[in-house]
Coordinates of C-alpha atoms in Angstrom, one line a residue:
Chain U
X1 CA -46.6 -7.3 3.6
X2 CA -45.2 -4.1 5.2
X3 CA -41.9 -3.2 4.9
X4 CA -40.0 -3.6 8.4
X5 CA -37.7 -1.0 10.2
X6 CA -34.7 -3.4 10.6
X7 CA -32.0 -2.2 11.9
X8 CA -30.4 -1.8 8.6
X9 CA -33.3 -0.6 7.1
X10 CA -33.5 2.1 4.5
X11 CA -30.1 1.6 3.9
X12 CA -29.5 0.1 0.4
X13 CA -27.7 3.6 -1.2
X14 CA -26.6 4.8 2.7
X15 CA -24.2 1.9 2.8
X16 CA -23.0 1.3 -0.4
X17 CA -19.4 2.1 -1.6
X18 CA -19.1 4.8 -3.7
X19 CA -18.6 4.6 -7.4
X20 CA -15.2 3.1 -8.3
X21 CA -14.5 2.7 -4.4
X22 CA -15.2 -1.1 -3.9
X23 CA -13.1 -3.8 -2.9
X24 CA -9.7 -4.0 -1.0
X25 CA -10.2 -1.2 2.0
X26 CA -6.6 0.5 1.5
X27 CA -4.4 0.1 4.4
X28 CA -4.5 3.7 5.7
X29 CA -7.4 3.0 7.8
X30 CA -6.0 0.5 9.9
X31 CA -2.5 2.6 10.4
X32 CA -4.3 5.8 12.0
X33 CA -4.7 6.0 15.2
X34 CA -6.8 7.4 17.6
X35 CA -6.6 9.0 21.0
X36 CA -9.5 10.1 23.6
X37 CA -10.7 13.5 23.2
X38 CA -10.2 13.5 19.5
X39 CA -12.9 14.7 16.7
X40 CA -13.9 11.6 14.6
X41 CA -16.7 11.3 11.4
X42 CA -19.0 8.5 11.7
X43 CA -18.6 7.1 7.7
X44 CA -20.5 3.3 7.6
X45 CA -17.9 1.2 5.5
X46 CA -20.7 -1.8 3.6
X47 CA -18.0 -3.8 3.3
X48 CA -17.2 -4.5 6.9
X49 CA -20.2 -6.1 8.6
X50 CA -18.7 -5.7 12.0
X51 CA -19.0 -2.7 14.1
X52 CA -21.5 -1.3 12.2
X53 CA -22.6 2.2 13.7
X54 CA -26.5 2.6 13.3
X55 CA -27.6 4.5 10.3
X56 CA -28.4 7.1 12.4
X57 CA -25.0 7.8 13.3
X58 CA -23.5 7.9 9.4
X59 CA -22.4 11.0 9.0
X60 CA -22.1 12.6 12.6
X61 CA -19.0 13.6 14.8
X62 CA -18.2 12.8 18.0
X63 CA -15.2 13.2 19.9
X64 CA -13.8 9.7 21.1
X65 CA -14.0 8.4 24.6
X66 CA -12.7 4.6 24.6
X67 CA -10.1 2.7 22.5
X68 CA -10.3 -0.9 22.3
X69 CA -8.2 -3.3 20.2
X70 CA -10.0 -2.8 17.0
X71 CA -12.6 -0.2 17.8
X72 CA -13.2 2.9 18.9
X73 CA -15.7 4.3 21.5
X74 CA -17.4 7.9 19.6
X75 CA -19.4 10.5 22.1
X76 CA -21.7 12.2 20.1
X77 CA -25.4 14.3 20.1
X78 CA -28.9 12.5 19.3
X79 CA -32.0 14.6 19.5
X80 CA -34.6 12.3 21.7
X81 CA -38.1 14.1 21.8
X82 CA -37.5 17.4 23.2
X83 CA -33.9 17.2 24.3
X84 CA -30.4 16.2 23.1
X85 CA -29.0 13.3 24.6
X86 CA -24.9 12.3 24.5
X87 CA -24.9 8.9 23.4
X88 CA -22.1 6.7 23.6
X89 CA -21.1 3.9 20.9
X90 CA -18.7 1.7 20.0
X91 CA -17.1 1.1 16.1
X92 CA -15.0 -0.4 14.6
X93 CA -12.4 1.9 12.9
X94 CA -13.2 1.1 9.4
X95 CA -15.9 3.1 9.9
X96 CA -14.8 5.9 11.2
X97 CA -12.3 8.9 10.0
X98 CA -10.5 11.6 11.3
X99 CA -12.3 14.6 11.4
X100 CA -10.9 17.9 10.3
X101 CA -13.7 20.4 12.2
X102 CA -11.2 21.6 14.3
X103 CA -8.4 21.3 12.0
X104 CA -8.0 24.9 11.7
X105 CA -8.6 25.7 15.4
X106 CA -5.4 23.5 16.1
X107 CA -4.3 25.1 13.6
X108 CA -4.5 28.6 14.8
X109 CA -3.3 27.8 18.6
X110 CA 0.0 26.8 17.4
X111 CA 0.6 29.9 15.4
X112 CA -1.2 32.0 18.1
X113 CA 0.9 30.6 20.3
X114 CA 3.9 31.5 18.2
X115 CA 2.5 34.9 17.7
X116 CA 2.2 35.7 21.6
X117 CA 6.0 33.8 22.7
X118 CA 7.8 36.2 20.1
X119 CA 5.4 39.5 21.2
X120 CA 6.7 38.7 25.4
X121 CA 10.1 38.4 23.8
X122 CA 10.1 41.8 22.1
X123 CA 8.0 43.2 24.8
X124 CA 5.0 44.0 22.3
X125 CA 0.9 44.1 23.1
X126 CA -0.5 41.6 20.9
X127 CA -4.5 40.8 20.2
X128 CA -4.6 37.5 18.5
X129 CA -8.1 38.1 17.9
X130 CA -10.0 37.2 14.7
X131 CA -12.1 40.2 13.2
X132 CA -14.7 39.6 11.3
X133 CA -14.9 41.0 7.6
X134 CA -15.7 44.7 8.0
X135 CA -17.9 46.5 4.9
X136 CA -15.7 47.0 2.3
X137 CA -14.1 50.7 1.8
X138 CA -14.8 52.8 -0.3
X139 CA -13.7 53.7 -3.6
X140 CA -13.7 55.7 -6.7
X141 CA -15.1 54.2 -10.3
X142 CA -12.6 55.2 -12.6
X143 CA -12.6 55.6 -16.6
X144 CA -16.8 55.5 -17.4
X145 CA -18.9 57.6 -19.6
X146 CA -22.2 58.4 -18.8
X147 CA -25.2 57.3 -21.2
X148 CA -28.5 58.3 -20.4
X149 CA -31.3 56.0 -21.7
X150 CA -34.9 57.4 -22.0
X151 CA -38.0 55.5 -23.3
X152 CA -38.8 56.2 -26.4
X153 CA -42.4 57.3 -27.0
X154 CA -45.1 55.2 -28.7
X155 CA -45.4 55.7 -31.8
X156 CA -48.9 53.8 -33.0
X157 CA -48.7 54.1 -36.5
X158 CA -45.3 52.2 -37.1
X159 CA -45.2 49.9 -34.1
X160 CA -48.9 48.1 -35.4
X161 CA -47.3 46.5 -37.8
X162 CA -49.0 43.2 -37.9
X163 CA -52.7 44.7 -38.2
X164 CA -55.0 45.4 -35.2
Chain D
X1 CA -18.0 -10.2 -54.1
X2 CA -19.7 -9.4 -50.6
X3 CA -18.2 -10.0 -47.6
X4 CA -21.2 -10.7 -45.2
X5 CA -20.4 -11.6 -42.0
X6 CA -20.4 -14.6 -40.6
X7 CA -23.0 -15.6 -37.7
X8 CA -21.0 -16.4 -34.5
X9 CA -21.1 -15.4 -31.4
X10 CA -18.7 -15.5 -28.4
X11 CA -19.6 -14.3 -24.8
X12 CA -16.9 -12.4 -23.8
X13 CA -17.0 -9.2 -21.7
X14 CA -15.8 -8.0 -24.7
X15 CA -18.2 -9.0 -27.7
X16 CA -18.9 -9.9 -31.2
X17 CA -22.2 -8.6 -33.9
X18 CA -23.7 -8.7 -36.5
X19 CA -25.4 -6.4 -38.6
X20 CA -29.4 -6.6 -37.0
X21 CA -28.7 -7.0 -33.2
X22 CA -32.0 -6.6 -31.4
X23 CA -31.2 -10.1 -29.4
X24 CA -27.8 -9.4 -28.1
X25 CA -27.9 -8.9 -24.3
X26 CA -25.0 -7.0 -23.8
X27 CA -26.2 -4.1 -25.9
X28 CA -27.7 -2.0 -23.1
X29 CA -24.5 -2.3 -21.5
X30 CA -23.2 -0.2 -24.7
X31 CA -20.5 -2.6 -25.3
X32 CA -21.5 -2.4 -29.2
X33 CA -20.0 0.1 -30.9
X34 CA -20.6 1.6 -33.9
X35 CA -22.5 -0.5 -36.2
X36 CA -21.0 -1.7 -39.8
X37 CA -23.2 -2.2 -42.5
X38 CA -21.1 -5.4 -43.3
X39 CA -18.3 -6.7 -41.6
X40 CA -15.9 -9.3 -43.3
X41 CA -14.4 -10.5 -39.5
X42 CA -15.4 -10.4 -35.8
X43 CA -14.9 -7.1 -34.0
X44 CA -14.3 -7.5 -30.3
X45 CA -14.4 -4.2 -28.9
X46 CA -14.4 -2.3 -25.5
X47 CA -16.3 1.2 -25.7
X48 CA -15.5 4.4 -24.0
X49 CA -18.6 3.4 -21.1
X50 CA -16.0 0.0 -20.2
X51 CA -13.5 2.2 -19.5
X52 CA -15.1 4.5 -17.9
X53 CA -16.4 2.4 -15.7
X54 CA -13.8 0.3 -14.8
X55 CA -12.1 -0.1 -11.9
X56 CA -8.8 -0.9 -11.7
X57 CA -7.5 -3.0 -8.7
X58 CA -4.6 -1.6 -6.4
X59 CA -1.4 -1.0 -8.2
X60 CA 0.4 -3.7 -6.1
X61 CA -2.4 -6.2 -6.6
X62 CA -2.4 -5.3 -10.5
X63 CA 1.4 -6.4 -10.7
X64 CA 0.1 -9.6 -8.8
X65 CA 2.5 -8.5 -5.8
X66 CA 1.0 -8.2 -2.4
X67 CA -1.4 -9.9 -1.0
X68 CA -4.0 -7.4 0.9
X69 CA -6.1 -9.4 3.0
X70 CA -3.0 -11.3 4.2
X71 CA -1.3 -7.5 4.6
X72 CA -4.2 -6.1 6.6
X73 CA -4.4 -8.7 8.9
X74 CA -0.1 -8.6 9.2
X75 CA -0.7 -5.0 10.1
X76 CA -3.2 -4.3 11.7
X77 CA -2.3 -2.6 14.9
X78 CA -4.2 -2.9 18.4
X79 CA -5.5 0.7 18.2
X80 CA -5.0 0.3 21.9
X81 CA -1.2 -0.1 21.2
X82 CA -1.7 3.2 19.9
X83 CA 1.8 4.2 17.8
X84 CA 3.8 0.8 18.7
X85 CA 5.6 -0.9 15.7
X86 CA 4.6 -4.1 14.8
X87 CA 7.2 -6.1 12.6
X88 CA 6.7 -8.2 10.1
X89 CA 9.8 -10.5 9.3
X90 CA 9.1 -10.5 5.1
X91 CA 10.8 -13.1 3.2
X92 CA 11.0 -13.0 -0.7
X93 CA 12.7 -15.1 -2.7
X94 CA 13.6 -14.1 -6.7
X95 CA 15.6 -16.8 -8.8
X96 CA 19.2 -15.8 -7.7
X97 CA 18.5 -13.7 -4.5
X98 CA 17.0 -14.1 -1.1
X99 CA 15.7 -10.8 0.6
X100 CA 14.8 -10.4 4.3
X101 CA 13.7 -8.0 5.8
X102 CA 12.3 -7.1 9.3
X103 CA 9.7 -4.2 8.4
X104 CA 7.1 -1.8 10.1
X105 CA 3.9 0.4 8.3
X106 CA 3.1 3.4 8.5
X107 CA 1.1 5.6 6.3
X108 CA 4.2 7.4 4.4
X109 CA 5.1 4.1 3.1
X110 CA 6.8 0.4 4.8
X111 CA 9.7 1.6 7.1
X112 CA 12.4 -1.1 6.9
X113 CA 14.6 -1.8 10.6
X114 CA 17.3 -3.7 8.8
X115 CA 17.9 -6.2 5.8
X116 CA 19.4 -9.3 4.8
X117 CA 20.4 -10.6 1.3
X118 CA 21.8 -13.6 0.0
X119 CA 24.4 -12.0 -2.2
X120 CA 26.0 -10.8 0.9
X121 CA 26.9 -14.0 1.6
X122 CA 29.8 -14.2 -0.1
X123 CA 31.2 -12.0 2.3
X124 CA 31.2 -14.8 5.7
X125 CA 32.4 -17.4 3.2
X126 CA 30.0 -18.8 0.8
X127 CA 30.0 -18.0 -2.4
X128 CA 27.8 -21.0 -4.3
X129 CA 24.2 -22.2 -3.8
X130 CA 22.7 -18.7 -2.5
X131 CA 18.9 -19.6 -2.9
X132 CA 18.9 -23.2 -1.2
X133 CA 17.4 -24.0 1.9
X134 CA 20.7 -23.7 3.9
X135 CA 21.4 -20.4 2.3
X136 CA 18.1 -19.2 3.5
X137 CA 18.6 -20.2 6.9
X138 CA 22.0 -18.3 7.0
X139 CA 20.1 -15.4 5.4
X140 CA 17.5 -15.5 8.3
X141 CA 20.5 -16.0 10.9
X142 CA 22.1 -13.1 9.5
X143 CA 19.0 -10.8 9.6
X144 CA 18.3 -11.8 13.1
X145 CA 21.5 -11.3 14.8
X146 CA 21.6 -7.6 12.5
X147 CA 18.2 -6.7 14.4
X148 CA 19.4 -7.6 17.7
X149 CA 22.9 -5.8 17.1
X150 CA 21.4 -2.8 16.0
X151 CA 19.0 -3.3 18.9
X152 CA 21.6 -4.1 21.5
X153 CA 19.8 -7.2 22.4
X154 CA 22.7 -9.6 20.9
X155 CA 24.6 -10.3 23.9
X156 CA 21.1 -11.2 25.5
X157 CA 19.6 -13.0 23.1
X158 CA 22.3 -15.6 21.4
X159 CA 19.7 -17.9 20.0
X160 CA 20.5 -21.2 19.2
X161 CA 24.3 -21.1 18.5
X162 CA 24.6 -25.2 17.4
X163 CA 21.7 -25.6 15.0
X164 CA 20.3 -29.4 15.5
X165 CA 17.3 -28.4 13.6
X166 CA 15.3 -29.4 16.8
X167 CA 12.0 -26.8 17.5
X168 CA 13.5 -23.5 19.3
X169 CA 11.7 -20.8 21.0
X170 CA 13.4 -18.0 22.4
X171 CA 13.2 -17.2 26.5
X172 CA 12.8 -14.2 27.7
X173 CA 15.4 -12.9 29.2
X174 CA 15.7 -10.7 32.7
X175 CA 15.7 -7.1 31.3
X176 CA 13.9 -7.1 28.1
X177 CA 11.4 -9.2 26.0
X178 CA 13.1 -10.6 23.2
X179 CA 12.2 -8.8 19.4
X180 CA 9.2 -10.1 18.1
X181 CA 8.2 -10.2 14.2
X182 CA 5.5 -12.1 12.2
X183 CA 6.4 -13.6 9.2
X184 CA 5.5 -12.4 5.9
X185 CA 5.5 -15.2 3.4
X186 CA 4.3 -13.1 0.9
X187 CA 2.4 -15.1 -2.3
X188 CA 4.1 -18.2 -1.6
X189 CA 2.4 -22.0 -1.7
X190 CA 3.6 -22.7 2.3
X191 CA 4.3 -26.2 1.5
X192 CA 6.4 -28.4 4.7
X193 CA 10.1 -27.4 3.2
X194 CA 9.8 -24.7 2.1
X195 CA 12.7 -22.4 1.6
X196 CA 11.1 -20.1 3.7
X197 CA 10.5 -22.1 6.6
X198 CA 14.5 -22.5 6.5
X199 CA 14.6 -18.5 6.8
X200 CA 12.6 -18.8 9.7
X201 CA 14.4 -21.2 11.4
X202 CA 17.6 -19.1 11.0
X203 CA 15.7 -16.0 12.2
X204 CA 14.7 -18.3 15.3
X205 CA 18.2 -19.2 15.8
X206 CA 19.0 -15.9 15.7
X207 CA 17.1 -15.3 18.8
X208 CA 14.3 -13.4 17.5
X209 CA 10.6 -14.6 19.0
X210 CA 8.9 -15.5 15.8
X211 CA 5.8 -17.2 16.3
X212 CA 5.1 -20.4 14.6
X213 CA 5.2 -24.2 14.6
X214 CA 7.6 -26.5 13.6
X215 CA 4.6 -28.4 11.0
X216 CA 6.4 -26.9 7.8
X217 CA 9.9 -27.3 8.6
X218 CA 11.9 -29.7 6.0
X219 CA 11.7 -33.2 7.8
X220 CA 8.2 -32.8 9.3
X221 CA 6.7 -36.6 8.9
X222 CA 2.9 -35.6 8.0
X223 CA 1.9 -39.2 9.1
X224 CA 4.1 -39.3 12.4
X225 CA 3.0 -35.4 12.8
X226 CA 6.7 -35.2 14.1
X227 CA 9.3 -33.0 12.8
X228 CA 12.6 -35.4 12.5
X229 CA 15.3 -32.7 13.7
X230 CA 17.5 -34.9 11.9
X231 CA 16.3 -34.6 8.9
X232 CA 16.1 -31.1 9.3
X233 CA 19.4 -30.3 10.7
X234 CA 21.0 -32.2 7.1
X235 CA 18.5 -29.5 5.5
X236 CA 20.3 -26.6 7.5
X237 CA 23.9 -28.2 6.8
X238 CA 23.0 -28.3 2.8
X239 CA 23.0 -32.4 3.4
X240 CA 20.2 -32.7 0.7
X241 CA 22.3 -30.7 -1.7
X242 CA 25.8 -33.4 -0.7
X243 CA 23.6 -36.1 -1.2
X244 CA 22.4 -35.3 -4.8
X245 CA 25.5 -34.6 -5.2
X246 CA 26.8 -38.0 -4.5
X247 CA 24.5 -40.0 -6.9
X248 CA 24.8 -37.5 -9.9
X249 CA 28.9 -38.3 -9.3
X250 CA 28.2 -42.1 -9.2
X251 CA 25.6 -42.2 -12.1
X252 CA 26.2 -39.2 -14.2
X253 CA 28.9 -37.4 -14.0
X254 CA 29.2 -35.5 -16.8
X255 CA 25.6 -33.8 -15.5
X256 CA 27.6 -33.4 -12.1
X257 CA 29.9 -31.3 -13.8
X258 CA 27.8 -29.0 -15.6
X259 CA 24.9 -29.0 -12.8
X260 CA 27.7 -28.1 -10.1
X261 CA 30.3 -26.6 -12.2
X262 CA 30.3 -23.5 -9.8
X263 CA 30.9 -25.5 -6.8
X264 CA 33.1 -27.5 -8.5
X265 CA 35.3 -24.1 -9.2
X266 CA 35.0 -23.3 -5.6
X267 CA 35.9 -26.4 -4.0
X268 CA 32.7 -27.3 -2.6
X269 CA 32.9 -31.1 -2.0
X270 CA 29.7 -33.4 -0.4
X271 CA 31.7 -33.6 2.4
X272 CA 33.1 -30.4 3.3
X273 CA 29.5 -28.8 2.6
X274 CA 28.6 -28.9 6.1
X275 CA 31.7 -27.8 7.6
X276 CA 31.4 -24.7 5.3
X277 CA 28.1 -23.9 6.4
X278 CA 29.6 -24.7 9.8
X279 CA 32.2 -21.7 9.2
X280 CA 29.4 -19.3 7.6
X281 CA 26.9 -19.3 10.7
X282 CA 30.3 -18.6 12.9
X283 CA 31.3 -15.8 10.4
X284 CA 27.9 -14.1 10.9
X285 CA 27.5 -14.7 14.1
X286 CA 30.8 -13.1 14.6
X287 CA 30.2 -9.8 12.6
X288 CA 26.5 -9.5 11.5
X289 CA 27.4 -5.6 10.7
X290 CA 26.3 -4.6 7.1
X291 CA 29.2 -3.7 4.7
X292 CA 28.6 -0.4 3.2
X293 CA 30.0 -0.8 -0.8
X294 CA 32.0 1.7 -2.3
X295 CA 30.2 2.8 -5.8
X296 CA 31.1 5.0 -8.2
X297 CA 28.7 8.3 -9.2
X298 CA 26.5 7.0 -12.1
X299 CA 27.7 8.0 -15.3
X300 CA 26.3 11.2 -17.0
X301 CA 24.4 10.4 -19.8
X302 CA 23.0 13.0 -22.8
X303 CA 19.5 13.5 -22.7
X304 CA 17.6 13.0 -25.7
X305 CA 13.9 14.3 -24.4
X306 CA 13.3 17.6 -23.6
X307 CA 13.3 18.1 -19.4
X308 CA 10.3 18.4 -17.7
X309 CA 10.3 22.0 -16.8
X310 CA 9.1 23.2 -12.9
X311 CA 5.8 25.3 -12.1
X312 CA 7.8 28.7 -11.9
X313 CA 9.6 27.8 -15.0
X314 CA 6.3 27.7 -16.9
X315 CA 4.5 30.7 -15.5
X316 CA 8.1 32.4 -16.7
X317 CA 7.8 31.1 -19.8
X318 CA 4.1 32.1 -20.3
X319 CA 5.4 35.8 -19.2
X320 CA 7.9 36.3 -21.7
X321 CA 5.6 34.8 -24.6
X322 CA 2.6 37.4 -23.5
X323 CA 5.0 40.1 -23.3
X324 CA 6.7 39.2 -26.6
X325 CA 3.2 39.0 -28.3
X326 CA 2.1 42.7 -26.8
X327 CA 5.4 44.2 -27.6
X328 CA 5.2 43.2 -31.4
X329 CA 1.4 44.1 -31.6
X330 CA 2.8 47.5 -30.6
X331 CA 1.8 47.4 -27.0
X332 CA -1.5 49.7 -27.3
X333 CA -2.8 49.4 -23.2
X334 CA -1.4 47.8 -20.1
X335 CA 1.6 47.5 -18.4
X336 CA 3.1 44.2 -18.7
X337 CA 2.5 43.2 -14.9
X338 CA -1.2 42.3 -16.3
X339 CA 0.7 39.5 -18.4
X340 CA 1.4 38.1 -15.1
X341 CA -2.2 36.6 -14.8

């Protein structure tokens, strides 16, 4: 008898808790919160049943675009045939985490930000730009001696040692 | 003589062997360790692979403490509430104290609004009999009328000032709703009169909106399924406590004057019990302020480990040994900044 494509088929390892990890879901989880418009990793928690993402969506981001009592409505990208749809699902929030892909974006508008108010206040031109990394420069390689190493030639009547 | 062991077995996690072991079933598990040629008693062992595989249970859980699954679902937040508080009114009782405590979560840790204990009692009047059921109820009234003070609710929200031990909800009033908490029993058996239940009522008297029902309130006929506010106003007045003391003063009184000795000594009489309590819900109700104690600086004390020294003070430390070490060695190459690694 075949082996069905279930919804929460294939799944067995997907789902489980990590090593170490089962049990009591610490309390964390329940204490975030969420608003709309904010980055979120889809992370399937076994031990809840309900509001179970499909398995498809374990391990994607989305930004969020509903909050209800005790779920949370994630926006993400699924690749249908030949295009990539926006699909729009609802979880519960023990299965889903903050996500920290644009951690260091926010990051960098706050200090950008800081950067440019105290530039306008002393009157300075400011580029808060990145660069990338340019080639390294150059420099000089200090304290070597040179050793020159040349083959050796064959010598047939030592090196046949084992009998020909 | 030879000690050969003795053939028993006993199916523990943790388990016994002999000598020859191809039959044990826990052997794969590699809960056997090393194996003795003879072995004069039974060796119960764990091995390294228990331990390593073992997961221990929250901390809180371990020390038998809190109960999670009541926790999560005392917590858990609409997420469309998004940051709003929600209080849990947490009442613990230890064998001379009562603690409550109106409480919120967040992830740095439990953020406490205010606190009520029993050993401030003393301060509004009573001074025996701080873990009974009346003394709970004044411990609730005082916690509740704290909250509101701090809150400026209390002129809005005067509860119940006669208690009658009748059922009391709070209304709400014109401006704003009146404080709402859940309460946190905690690991307690919620029998009908319990100690805790008396809490609750003074919190409800207090004026805050607790949500509940009067089924587990001392005086709650199970048959009838009516709660006799008589019964339960005696509770509130410490009647039960006049009453036993009545028969142990008729039958035994040389018990009465051990088993009440302290009240005795305080001139706490069956029949001036209620009018004390009387005085003590008026005295809280009057000033439910916290009193701030004066206490001394603790005492220094002379250490007798070493101190655990900082990050800095390490590297430091580490600096001065590598430079020590060069400079005796006679320093052939670097400068000392390379010690700095």
């Amino acid at each position: 008898m075949p082996a069905g494509h279930g919804l929460r088929s294939r799944t067995r390892d997907l789902f489980a808790r990590g090593f170490r990890k089962k049990g009591t879901i610490h309390l964390s989880t329940y204490l975030r919160t969420y608003h709309v418009g904010d980055y979120v990793d889809v992370k399937v928690n076994g031990a809840v049943h309900k509001g179970m993402p499909h398995k498809f969506y374990h391990g994607r981001t989305g930004q969020v675009w509903n909050v209800t009592k005790r779920a949370i409505g994630v926006e993400m990208n699924k690749q249908v045939g030949n295009r990539i749809i926006k699909k729009r699902i609802h979880v519960r929030i023990e299965h889903v985490m903050p996500s920290r892909c644009n951690e260091e974006l926010k990051q960098r508008i706050k200090t950008n930000d800081q950067l440019k108010a105290e530039a306008k206040a002393k009157g300075v031109v400011i580029s808060t730009k990145r660069q990338p990394l340019g080639p390294k420069p150059g420099f000089m390689v200090e304290g070597t001696t040179l050793e020159t190493v040349t083959p050796i030639p064959y010598d047939v009547v030592n090196d046949l040692k084992g009998g020909y | 003589k030879n000690n050969r062991s003795r053939r028993s077995r006993h199916h523990l996690r943790v388990l016994v062997y002999e000598p020859l072991q191809k039959s044990l079933p826990l052997n794969s598990l590699g809960l056997l360790h090393h194996q003795e040629s003879h072995m004069a008693f039974v060796k119960a062992q764990k091995s390294r692979s228990y331990f390593k595989r073992f997961q221990v249970k929250f901390k809180r859980r371990r020390q038998g403490k809190t109960d999670y699954r009541a926790r999560i679902r005392l917590i858990n937040q609409d997420k469309n509430k998004y940051n709003t508080p929600k209080y849990r009114y947490v009442v613990r009782f230890s064998n001379k104290d009562i603690v409550a405590q109106i409480v919120s979560a967040t992830i740095a840790g439990d953020m406490v609004l205010a606190s009520a204990y029993a050993h401030e009692l003393p301060n509004y009047g009573l001074k025996v009999g701080l873990t009974n059921y009346a003394a709970a109820y004044c411990t609730g009234l005082l916690l509740a009328r704290r909250v509101l003070k701090k809150l400026e609710m209390d002129e809005e929200y005067q509860g119940n000032v006669e208690a009658t031990g009748e059922d009391y909800s709070v209304e709400p009033a014109e401006s704003r709703r009146p404080f709402r908490a859940l309460l946190d029993v905690g690991l307690l058996r919620t029998t009908t009169g319990n100690r805790v239940f008396g809490a609750l009522k003074g919190a409800l008297d207090g004026g805050l909106d607790i949500p509940h029902s009067e089924k587990r309130f001392a005086g709650f006929d199970k048959d009838g399924k009516q709660l006799d506010a008589e019964v339960h106003r005696k509770y509130i007045y410490g009647g039960h406590v006049a009453a036993y003391m009545r028969t142990l003063m008729e039958d035994e009184p040389e018990k009465y004057q051990t088993h009440f000795s302290d009240y005795i000594k305080a001139g706490v009489e069956p029949d001036n019990i209620e009018d004390l309590y009387k005085k003590v819900h008026a005295a809280i109700r009057a000033d439910p302020t916290p009193k701030k104690s004066e206490k001394q600086p603790p005492k220094e004390h002379k250490r007798y480990n070493l101190k655990k020294l900082t990050y800095d003070e390490r590297k430091q430390k580490l600096i001065e040994r590598l430079n020590a070490l060069n400079a005796a060695a006679g320093g052939d190459d670097d400068d000392e900044d390379s010690d700095d690694e």
